[in-house]
């Protein structure tokens, strides 16, 4: 017998450690060559570790959520012979993808066979005398199945219900509840309380927690919200969708991104990244639009590259592709980094107004809110007021106050508003 030490390889991103997000084996499990051992998460992606040998797992490096340094032992596997695995490093992983080929540095250590130990004698509990229970007391009370079911749902002990005749009836149960309700009676089994649950913060949720905490800790946020009349825009969107053919269905987001891209050249301080340590703000000449996307693992931000050069149909297609890649865990590392400004949307949930957290090191993030229909007043040709039905939407933007002033944010949103309220301008050169 020999011990094979599988060491965590360099995943090729210049990282010093990775987080255990899932174990696929346990101590005592038999594993085959190329069988999945664990999922390790870096800052960019989750990488699957596979066993280069067959054997029995005798030791794991830690629990889910623990950080493991590169080059340290991840799993110890007992093999059937010392000649099965030579001590040689495997090729480093060059890209953070779901599967990694033969990762790790192996080390073989001879292990003497353990001496057998006698099995402990079974412990048999002494029998105890049974005592009458509440269930037995209730069974002595005559009641129909419907009454019993109702009493059970309410947490009422039928033996405590006063009744006339041989059976407890619904009327007797009602009287019991009325009387005891006045006395502050609380049915012991009617509580909807659940046990407390401790959930370890690991994987993507840990990354989100760290990034959000760093953003709020380092960036002095301020949020500006304005109302936009999107009646004409929604009519145009409906017409385009009705004649889209095989193209993707348009949501509000592609129109908003076009409006943002057309407005940013006049407000370059918003399309920027702030290097805190160097004290340098880099204003980007391109719009790499971050798109906050909800996944089962948590919030991810895939990036639409060169959004300024795409029309609404191209944006809709790219939004769908990136969102699907993020939700299925197939987004590449380069598709999850490098954004210069981010848009976030809750879709139909919307809300009245949001105060989004900036995607550091960017300096601004904006998001549309729910579209609602309300009556609005408008001047008619005679100078009077007309009342019309309008579709209104609030647009929120959060900014880094070290880089962006309130006047800049308000002026920027007003410019975006003009484009959205006159949507034909979105298609004009």
Short mmCIF file of C-alpha atoms in Angstrom, two decimals:
data_model
loop_
_atom_site.label_atom_id
_atom_site.label_comp_id
_atom_site.label_asym_id
_atom_site.label_seq_id
_atom_site.Cartn_x
_atom_site.Cartn_y
_atom_site.Cartn_z
CA UNK A 1 0.00 0.00 0.00
CA UNK A 2 1.13 3.56 -0.67
CA UNK A 3 -0.21 7.04 -0.04
CA UNK A 4 -0.64 9.34 -3.03
CA UNK A 5 -0.73 13.08 -2.21
CA UNK A 6 -2.70 15.08 -4.76
CA UNK A 7 -1.57 18.70 -4.57
CA UNK A 8 -3.61 21.70 -5.73
CA UNK A 9 -2.12 22.84 -9.06
CA UNK A 10 -1.45 26.35 -10.30
CA UNK A 11 -4.71 27.15 -12.08
CA UNK A 12 -2.94 29.66 -14.29
CA UNK A 13 -4.44 32.96 -13.04
CA UNK A 14 -1.57 34.03 -10.80
CA UNK A 15 -3.59 33.18 -7.69
CA UNK A 16 -2.13 31.96 -4.40
CA UNK A 17 -5.11 29.97 -3.14
CA UNK A 18 -8.51 28.62 -4.13
CA UNK A 19 -11.70 27.94 -2.20
CA UNK A 20 -13.29 24.53 -1.78
CA UNK A 21 -16.89 24.93 -2.96
CA UNK A 22 -17.86 21.25 -3.24
CA UNK A 23 -16.46 17.84 -2.38
CA UNK A 24 -17.42 14.97 -4.67
CA UNK A 25 -15.74 12.34 -2.46
CA UNK A 26 -15.49 11.54 1.23
CA UNK A 27 -12.94 9.73 3.37
CA UNK A 28 -13.29 6.01 2.72
CA UNK A 29 -14.65 6.40 -0.81
CA UNK A 30 -13.18 4.39 -3.65
CA UNK A 31 -12.16 6.62 -6.58
CA UNK A 32 -11.15 5.77 -10.12
CA UNK A 33 -8.68 7.56 -12.35
CA UNK A 34 -10.10 10.83 -13.77
CA UNK A 35 -12.96 10.77 -11.26
CA UNK A 36 -14.03 14.20 -9.95
CA UNK A 37 -12.66 14.98 -6.49
CA UNK A 38 -13.65 18.58 -5.75
CA UNK A 39 -14.74 21.92 -7.22
CA UNK A 40 -12.34 24.78 -6.48
CA UNK A 41 -13.30 28.43 -6.98
CA UNK A 42 -10.96 31.24 -7.93
CA UNK A 43 -11.85 34.89 -8.40
CA UNK A 44 -12.94 34.16 -11.98
CA UNK A 45 -14.31 30.64 -12.30
CA UNK A 46 -14.92 27.25 -10.75
CA UNK A 47 -12.45 24.50 -11.66
CA UNK A 48 -13.11 20.77 -11.30
CA UNK A 49 -10.25 18.71 -9.84
CA UNK A 50 -9.91 15.12 -11.11
CA UNK A 51 -8.00 12.22 -9.60
CA UNK A 52 -4.94 11.06 -11.59
CA UNK A 53 -4.93 7.66 -9.80
CA UNK A 54 -7.33 5.01 -8.51
CA UNK A 55 -7.55 4.15 -4.85
CA UNK A 56 -9.27 4.93 -1.56
CA UNK A 57 -9.60 8.44 -0.12
CA UNK A 58 -7.96 8.61 3.32
CA UNK A 59 -7.67 12.37 3.89
CA UNK A 60 -9.24 15.63 2.66
CA UNK A 61 -7.66 19.06 2.99
CA UNK A 62 -10.59 20.78 4.67
CA UNK A 63 -14.28 21.57 4.61
CA UNK A 64 -16.39 23.36 2.04
CA UNK A 65 -15.57 27.07 2.28
CA UNK A 66 -11.93 26.59 3.32
CA UNK A 67 -9.13 28.24 1.34
CA UNK A 68 -6.37 25.91 0.09
CA UNK A 69 -2.94 27.32 -0.93
CA UNK A 70 -1.59 26.43 -4.37
CA UNK A 71 0.80 23.47 -4.10
CA UNK A 72 -0.56 22.15 -0.80
CA UNK A 73 -2.12 18.71 -0.40
CA UNK A 74 -5.78 18.63 -1.39
CA UNK A 75 -6.54 14.89 -1.18
CA UNK A 76 -4.57 11.87 0.05
CA UNK A 77 -5.41 8.63 -1.77
CA UNK A 78 -4.30 5.13 -0.73
CA UNK A 79 -3.21 3.20 -3.81
CA UNK A 80 -2.64 -0.53 -4.15
CA UNK A 81 1.05 -0.29 -4.99
CA UNK A 82 3.97 2.12 -4.85
CA UNK A 83 4.70 1.59 -8.55
CA UNK A 84 1.27 2.83 -9.68
CA UNK A 85 2.03 6.53 -9.41
CA UNK A 86 5.34 8.15 -10.10
CA UNK A 87 6.31 11.35 -8.31
CA UNK A 88 6.05 13.92 -11.11
CA UNK A 89 4.30 17.25 -11.52
CA UNK A 90 1.41 17.46 -13.98
CA UNK A 91 1.09 20.19 -16.57
CA UNK A 92 -0.34 23.40 -15.06
CA UNK A 93 -3.86 24.39 -15.99
CA UNK A 94 -3.72 27.26 -18.49
CA UNK A 95 -7.38 28.34 -18.44
CA UNK A 96 -10.00 28.41 -15.70
CA UNK A 97 -12.55 26.05 -17.18
CA UNK A 98 -14.89 23.46 -15.77
CA UNK A 99 -12.55 20.50 -16.43
CA UNK A 100 -8.82 20.34 -15.68
CA UNK A 101 -6.57 17.66 -17.17
CA UNK A 102 -4.29 15.74 -14.76
CA UNK A 103 -3.79 18.64 -12.31
CA UNK A 104 -1.54 18.61 -9.32
CA UNK A 105 1.84 17.46 -8.05
CA UNK A 106 1.86 13.87 -6.85
CA UNK A 107 3.84 12.44 -4.00
CA UNK A 108 3.96 8.77 -3.00
CA UNK A 109 4.71 7.73 0.59
CA UNK A 110 4.91 4.11 1.72
CA UNK A 111 2.32 3.28 4.38
CA UNK A 112 2.37 0.10 6.51
CA UNK A 113 -0.84 -1.89 6.61
CA UNK A 114 -2.80 -1.02 9.78
CA UNK A 115 -3.35 -3.72 12.38
CA UNK A 116 -6.95 -4.89 12.67
CA UNK A 117 -8.88 -3.58 15.67
CA UNK A 118 -11.72 -5.42 17.36
CA UNK A 119 -15.18 -4.06 16.72
CA UNK A 120 -16.80 -2.43 19.78
CA UNK A 121 -19.58 -4.33 21.48
CA UNK A 122 -23.04 -2.97 20.67
CA UNK A 123 -24.72 -0.90 23.35
CA UNK A 124 -28.27 -1.93 24.08
CA UNK A 125 -30.49 0.51 25.94
CA UNK A 126 -32.45 -0.90 28.86
CA UNK A 127 -36.18 -1.05 28.22
CA UNK A 128 -38.35 1.46 30.01
CA UNK A 129 -41.94 1.19 31.07
CA UNK A 130 -44.31 2.91 28.70
CA UNK A 131 -46.40 5.78 29.96
CA UNK A 132 -49.72 7.03 28.67
CA UNK A 133 -49.24 9.74 26.07
CA UNK A 134 -51.30 12.65 24.88
CA UNK A 135 -52.09 10.70 21.69
CA UNK A 136 -53.51 7.85 23.76
CA UNK A 137 -55.64 10.33 25.74
CA UNK A 138 -56.98 11.83 22.53
CA UNK A 139 -57.85 8.43 21.12
CA UNK A 140 -60.16 7.86 24.06
CA UNK A 141 -62.20 10.87 22.91
CA UNK A 142 -64.76 10.08 20.24
CA UNK A 143 -64.69 12.45 17.26
CA UNK A 144 -65.12 12.28 13.51
CA UNK A 145 -62.00 12.21 11.28
CA UNK A 146 -62.77 15.76 10.11
CA UNK A 147 -62.89 17.05 13.69
CA UNK A 148 -59.68 15.21 14.55
CA UNK A 149 -57.92 16.65 11.50
CA UNK A 150 -59.06 20.17 12.31
CA UNK A 151 -58.00 19.83 15.94
CA UNK A 152 -54.60 18.57 14.85
CA UNK A 153 -54.11 21.52 12.50
CA UNK A 154 -55.03 23.92 15.31
CA UNK A 155 -52.87 22.14 17.86
CA UNK A 156 -55.85 21.46 20.12
CA UNK A 157 -55.83 18.53 22.55
CA UNK A 158 -59.28 16.92 22.10
CA UNK A 159 -59.19 15.58 25.64
CA UNK A 160 -59.35 19.21 26.82
CA UNK A 161 -62.46 20.06 24.79
CA UNK A 162 -65.71 20.04 26.79
CA UNK A 163 -68.55 18.44 24.81
CA UNK A 164 -72.10 17.19 25.18
CA UNK A 165 -72.92 13.73 24.03
CA UNK A 166 -70.53 10.96 23.14
CA UNK A 167 -68.65 12.75 20.34
CA UNK A 168 -66.71 16.00 20.07
CA UNK A 169 -68.29 18.04 17.29
CA UNK A 170 -67.17 21.10 15.34
CA UNK A 171 -69.44 23.28 17.48
CA UNK A 172 -67.67 22.03 20.63
CA UNK A 173 -64.30 22.83 19.05
CA UNK A 174 -65.52 26.33 18.08
CA UNK A 175 -66.70 26.99 21.63
CA UNK A 176 -63.35 25.83 23.00
CA UNK A 177 -61.46 28.16 20.65
CA UNK A 178 -63.71 31.16 21.44
CA UNK A 179 -63.31 30.75 25.17
CA UNK A 180 -59.63 29.98 25.24
CA UNK A 181 -58.89 32.66 22.65
CA UNK A 182 -60.22 35.24 25.11
CA UNK A 183 -57.86 33.79 27.72
CA UNK A 184 -54.88 34.30 25.43
CA UNK A 185 -54.83 30.62 24.42
CA UNK A 186 -52.12 29.69 21.94
CA UNK A 187 -52.34 26.30 20.32
CA UNK A 188 -49.06 24.49 21.08
CA UNK A 189 -48.81 22.87 17.66
CA UNK A 190 -50.13 25.78 15.60
CA UNK A 191 -46.85 27.75 15.51
CA UNK A 192 -45.35 28.22 12.10
CA UNK A 193 -41.91 28.86 13.55
CA UNK A 194 -39.05 26.88 12.05
CA UNK A 195 -35.70 25.84 13.40
CA UNK A 196 -32.82 28.29 12.94
CA UNK A 197 -30.56 27.36 10.05
CA UNK A 198 -26.85 28.14 9.90
CA UNK A 199 -25.74 28.60 6.28
CA UNK A 200 -22.02 28.82 5.60
CA UNK A 201 -21.07 31.72 3.31
CA UNK A 202 -18.96 30.06 0.62
CA UNK A 203 -18.23 30.11 -3.09
CA UNK A 204 -19.92 32.75 -5.18
CA UNK A 205 -21.87 34.08 -2.21
CA UNK A 206 -18.60 34.72 -0.36
CA UNK A 207 -17.16 36.53 -3.40
CA UNK A 208 -20.29 38.70 -3.64
CA UNK A 209 -20.14 39.48 0.08
CA UNK A 210 -16.47 40.48 -0.12
CA UNK A 211 -16.94 42.62 -3.24
CA UNK A 212 -20.03 44.41 -1.94
CA UNK A 213 -18.41 45.07 1.44
CA UNK A 214 -15.29 46.45 -0.26
CA UNK A 215 -17.42 48.65 -2.52
CA UNK A 216 -19.44 50.16 0.31
CA UNK A 217 -16.38 50.50 2.54
CA UNK A 218 -14.20 52.26 -0.04
CA UNK A 219 -16.70 54.21 -2.16
CA UNK A 220 -18.84 57.15 -0.96
CA UNK A 221 -22.04 56.33 -2.84
CA UNK A 222 -24.80 58.71 -3.78
CA UNK A 223 -27.94 57.86 -5.77
CA UNK A 224 -30.03 60.00 -8.09
CA UNK A 225 -33.48 58.95 -9.35
CA UNK A 226 -35.59 60.56 -12.07
CA UNK A 227 -38.93 59.71 -13.69
CA UNK A 228 -39.10 59.01 -17.42
CA UNK A 229 -42.16 58.84 -19.64
CA UNK A 230 -41.61 55.71 -21.76
CA UNK A 231 -45.06 55.68 -23.44
CA UNK A 232 -43.65 56.27 -26.93
CA UNK A 233 -40.73 53.92 -26.32
CA UNK A 234 -43.02 51.10 -25.23
CA UNK A 235 -45.18 51.62 -28.33
CA UNK A 236 -42.09 51.46 -30.53
CA UNK A 237 -40.82 48.37 -28.72
CA UNK A 238 -44.19 46.67 -29.26
CA UNK A 239 -44.11 47.43 -33.00
CA UNK A 240 -40.54 46.15 -33.36
CA UNK A 241 -41.33 42.94 -31.49
CA UNK A 242 -44.42 42.35 -33.62
CA UNK A 243 -42.23 42.43 -36.74
CA UNK A 244 -39.02 40.94 -35.40
CA UNK A 245 -39.11 37.73 -37.43
CA UNK A 246 -36.41 35.37 -36.18
CA UNK A 247 -34.63 38.02 -34.16
CA UNK A 248 -34.68 38.00 -30.33
CA UNK A 249 -37.50 39.68 -28.44
CA UNK A 250 -36.65 43.18 -27.29
CA UNK A 251 -36.86 44.17 -23.64
CA UNK A 252 -36.29 47.66 -22.24
CA UNK A 253 -32.61 46.91 -21.60
CA UNK A 254 -31.22 47.17 -25.19
CA UNK A 255 -32.88 50.58 -25.64
CA UNK A 256 -31.48 51.79 -22.33
CA UNK A 257 -27.97 50.59 -23.24
CA UNK A 258 -28.14 52.41 -26.58
CA UNK A 259 -29.23 55.60 -24.78
CA UNK A 260 -26.41 55.22 -22.25
CA UNK A 261 -23.79 54.67 -24.96
CA UNK A 262 -24.99 57.75 -26.89
CA UNK A 263 -24.87 59.90 -23.74
CA UNK A 264 -21.55 58.81 -22.20
CA UNK A 265 -19.25 60.72 -24.63
CA UNK A 266 -20.58 63.94 -23.07
CA UNK A 267 -20.04 62.57 -19.55
CA UNK A 268 -16.71 60.68 -19.70
CA UNK A 269 -16.28 60.80 -15.92
CA UNK A 270 -19.06 58.18 -15.61
CA UNK A 271 -17.53 55.62 -18.01
CA UNK A 272 -14.42 55.18 -15.91
CA UNK A 273 -12.48 52.99 -13.49
CA UNK A 274 -10.85 54.36 -10.32
CA UNK A 275 -7.56 52.88 -9.10
CA UNK A 276 -7.63 53.72 -5.40
CA UNK A 277 -3.99 52.83 -4.71
CA UNK A 278 -2.53 54.70 -7.67
CA UNK A 279 -4.98 57.59 -7.35
CA UNK A 280 -5.74 57.44 -11.07
CA UNK A 281 -9.11 57.59 -12.85
CA UNK A 282 -9.05 55.98 -16.30
CA UNK A 283 -11.80 57.29 -18.57
CA UNK A 284 -12.60 54.63 -21.13
CA UNK A 285 -13.05 55.49 -24.80
CA UNK A 286 -15.17 52.36 -25.25
CA UNK A 287 -18.26 51.18 -23.42
CA UNK A 288 -17.80 47.70 -21.99
CA UNK A 289 -21.23 47.34 -20.41
CA UNK A 290 -21.46 45.21 -17.29
CA UNK A 291 -24.82 43.47 -17.00
CA UNK A 292 -25.79 42.37 -13.48
CA UNK A 293 -27.32 38.90 -13.84
CA UNK A 294 -29.01 36.81 -11.17
CA UNK A 295 -27.97 33.14 -11.14
CA UNK A 296 -28.56 30.22 -8.79
CA UNK A 297 -25.07 30.79 -7.40
CA UNK A 298 -25.64 34.53 -6.88
CA UNK A 299 -25.14 37.79 -8.75
CA UNK A 300 -22.70 37.75 -11.67
CA UNK A 301 -21.72 40.56 -14.06
CA UNK A 302 -21.00 39.37 -17.63
CA UNK A 303 -19.70 42.09 -19.95
CA UNK A 304 -20.99 43.27 -23.34
CA UNK A 305 -17.82 44.31 -25.17
CA UNK A 306 -17.93 47.49 -27.29
CA UNK A 307 -21.60 48.07 -26.60
CA UNK A 308 -21.32 51.49 -28.31
CA UNK A 309 -21.04 49.75 -31.70
CA UNK A 310 -24.12 47.50 -31.36
CA UNK A 311 -27.76 48.17 -32.29
CA UNK A 312 -30.76 47.07 -30.24
CA UNK A 313 -31.03 43.68 -32.01
CA UNK A 314 -27.35 42.90 -31.53
CA UNK A 315 -27.56 43.97 -27.90
CA UNK A 316 -30.64 41.81 -27.30
CA UNK A 317 -28.82 38.80 -28.76
CA UNK A 318 -25.70 39.41 -26.68
CA UNK A 319 -27.73 39.99 -23.51
CA UNK A 320 -29.47 36.64 -23.98
CA UNK A 321 -26.24 34.79 -24.76
CA UNK A 322 -24.29 36.19 -21.81
CA UNK A 323 -27.15 35.74 -19.35
CA UNK A 324 -27.53 32.09 -20.36
CA UNK A 325 -23.77 31.51 -20.09
CA UNK A 326 -23.71 33.04 -16.61
CA UNK A 327 -26.70 31.05 -15.37
CA UNK A 328 -25.31 27.75 -16.66
CA UNK A 329 -21.78 28.40 -15.40
CA UNK A 330 -20.33 28.48 -18.93
CA UNK A 331 -19.25 32.12 -18.99
CA UNK A 332 -15.53 32.51 -19.74
CA UNK A 333 -13.28 34.46 -17.41
CA UNK A 334 -12.80 37.24 -19.99
CA UNK A 335 -16.60 37.58 -20.24
CA UNK A 336 -16.80 38.31 -16.50
CA UNK A 337 -14.25 41.11 -16.22
CA UNK A 338 -13.23 44.45 -17.70
CA UNK A 339 -16.53 46.35 -17.56
CA UNK A 340 -16.39 50.15 -17.52
CA UNK A 341 -19.96 50.85 -16.35
CA UNK A 342 -22.76 48.52 -15.24
CA UNK A 343 -26.52 48.39 -15.70
CA UNK A 344 -28.73 46.41 -13.35
CA UNK A 345 -32.40 45.56 -13.76
CA UNK A 346 -34.88 43.61 -11.67
CA UNK A 347 -37.04 43.00 -14.70
CA UNK A 348 -40.77 42.78 -13.95
CA UNK A 349 -40.11 43.12 -10.20
CA UNK A 350 -38.70 46.58 -10.81
CA UNK A 351 -39.63 48.37 -7.64
CA UNK A 352 -40.28 52.10 -7.31
CA UNK A 353 -36.62 53.06 -6.96
CA UNK A 354 -33.35 51.26 -6.34
CA UNK A 355 -30.00 52.30 -4.87
CA UNK A 356 -27.61 49.89 -6.63
CA UNK A 357 -24.12 49.23 -5.27
CA UNK A 358 -21.25 50.21 -7.58
CA UNK A 359 -19.33 47.40 -9.26
CA UNK A 360 -15.86 48.40 -8.08
CA UNK A 361 -13.53 49.71 -9.56
CA UNK A 362 -16.16 51.34 -11.78
CA UNK A 363 -17.61 54.66 -10.66
CA UNK A 364 -21.26 54.38 -11.77
CA UNK A 365 -24.10 51.89 -12.04
CA UNK A 366 -27.64 52.60 -13.24
CA UNK A 367 -30.83 50.63 -13.35
CA UNK A 368 -34.38 50.97 -14.66
CA UNK A 369 -37.28 50.36 -12.32
CA UNK A 370 -40.81 49.09 -12.84
CA UNK A 371 -42.98 50.64 -15.57
CA UNK A 372 -46.34 51.78 -14.23
CA UNK A 373 -49.35 53.42 -15.87
CA UNK A 374 -50.59 56.66 -14.34
CA UNK A 375 -52.61 59.68 -15.46
CA UNK A 376 -50.52 62.75 -16.28
CA UNK A 377 -51.39 66.35 -17.09
CA UNK A 378 -50.33 67.93 -20.39
CA UNK A 379 -50.99 71.32 -21.96
CA UNK A 380 -53.29 71.30 -24.98
CA UNK A 381 -53.30 73.69 -27.92
CA UNK A 382 -55.81 75.95 -26.16
CA UNK A 383 -53.57 76.40 -23.14
CA UNK A 384 -55.63 74.13 -20.95
CA UNK A 385 -54.77 70.86 -19.29
CA UNK A 386 -55.40 67.47 -20.82
CA UNK A 387 -55.23 64.26 -18.85
CA UNK A 388 -53.73 61.28 -20.61
CA UNK A 389 -52.59 57.78 -19.69
CA UNK A 390 -48.80 57.46 -19.58
CA UNK A 391 -46.28 54.70 -18.93
CA UNK A 392 -43.73 55.97 -16.43
CA UNK A 393 -40.46 54.48 -15.22
CA UNK A 394 -37.94 55.64 -12.65
CA UNK A 395 -34.27 55.46 -13.60
CA UNK A 396 -31.73 55.18 -10.79
CA UNK A 397 -28.00 55.83 -10.89
CA UNK A 398 -25.45 55.37 -8.10
CA UNK A 399 -22.12 57.18 -8.43
CA UNK A 400 -18.74 57.38 -6.72
CA UNK A 401 -18.76 60.86 -5.19
CA UNK A 402 -14.95 61.01 -5.29
CA UNK A 403 -15.14 61.12 -9.08
CA UNK A 404 -18.69 62.15 -10.02
CA UNK A 405 -20.53 65.23 -8.75
CA UNK A 406 -24.27 65.36 -8.21
CA UNK A 407 -24.69 67.88 -11.02
CA UNK A 408 -22.95 65.52 -13.45
CA UNK A 409 -25.16 62.58 -12.47
CA UNK A 410 -28.38 64.61 -12.76
CA UNK A 411 -27.36 66.11 -16.11
CA UNK A 412 -26.44 62.68 -17.44
CA UNK A 413 -29.79 61.14 -16.46
CA UNK A 414 -31.62 64.11 -18.01
CA UNK A 415 -29.78 63.45 -21.29
CA UNK A 416 -30.66 59.74 -21.17
CA UNK A 417 -34.23 60.72 -20.39
CA UNK A 418 -34.46 62.89 -23.51
CA UNK A 419 -33.43 59.96 -25.73
CA UNK A 420 -35.83 57.50 -24.11
CA UNK A 421 -38.77 59.91 -24.24
CA UNK A 422 -38.07 60.60 -27.94
CA UNK A 423 -37.05 57.08 -28.99
CA UNK A 424 -36.62 57.92 -32.68
CA UNK A 425 -33.39 59.67 -31.63
CA UNK A 426 -31.98 56.28 -30.62
CA UNK A 427 -31.90 55.31 -34.30
CA UNK A 428 -30.66 58.65 -35.66
CA UNK A 429 -26.99 59.13 -36.52
#
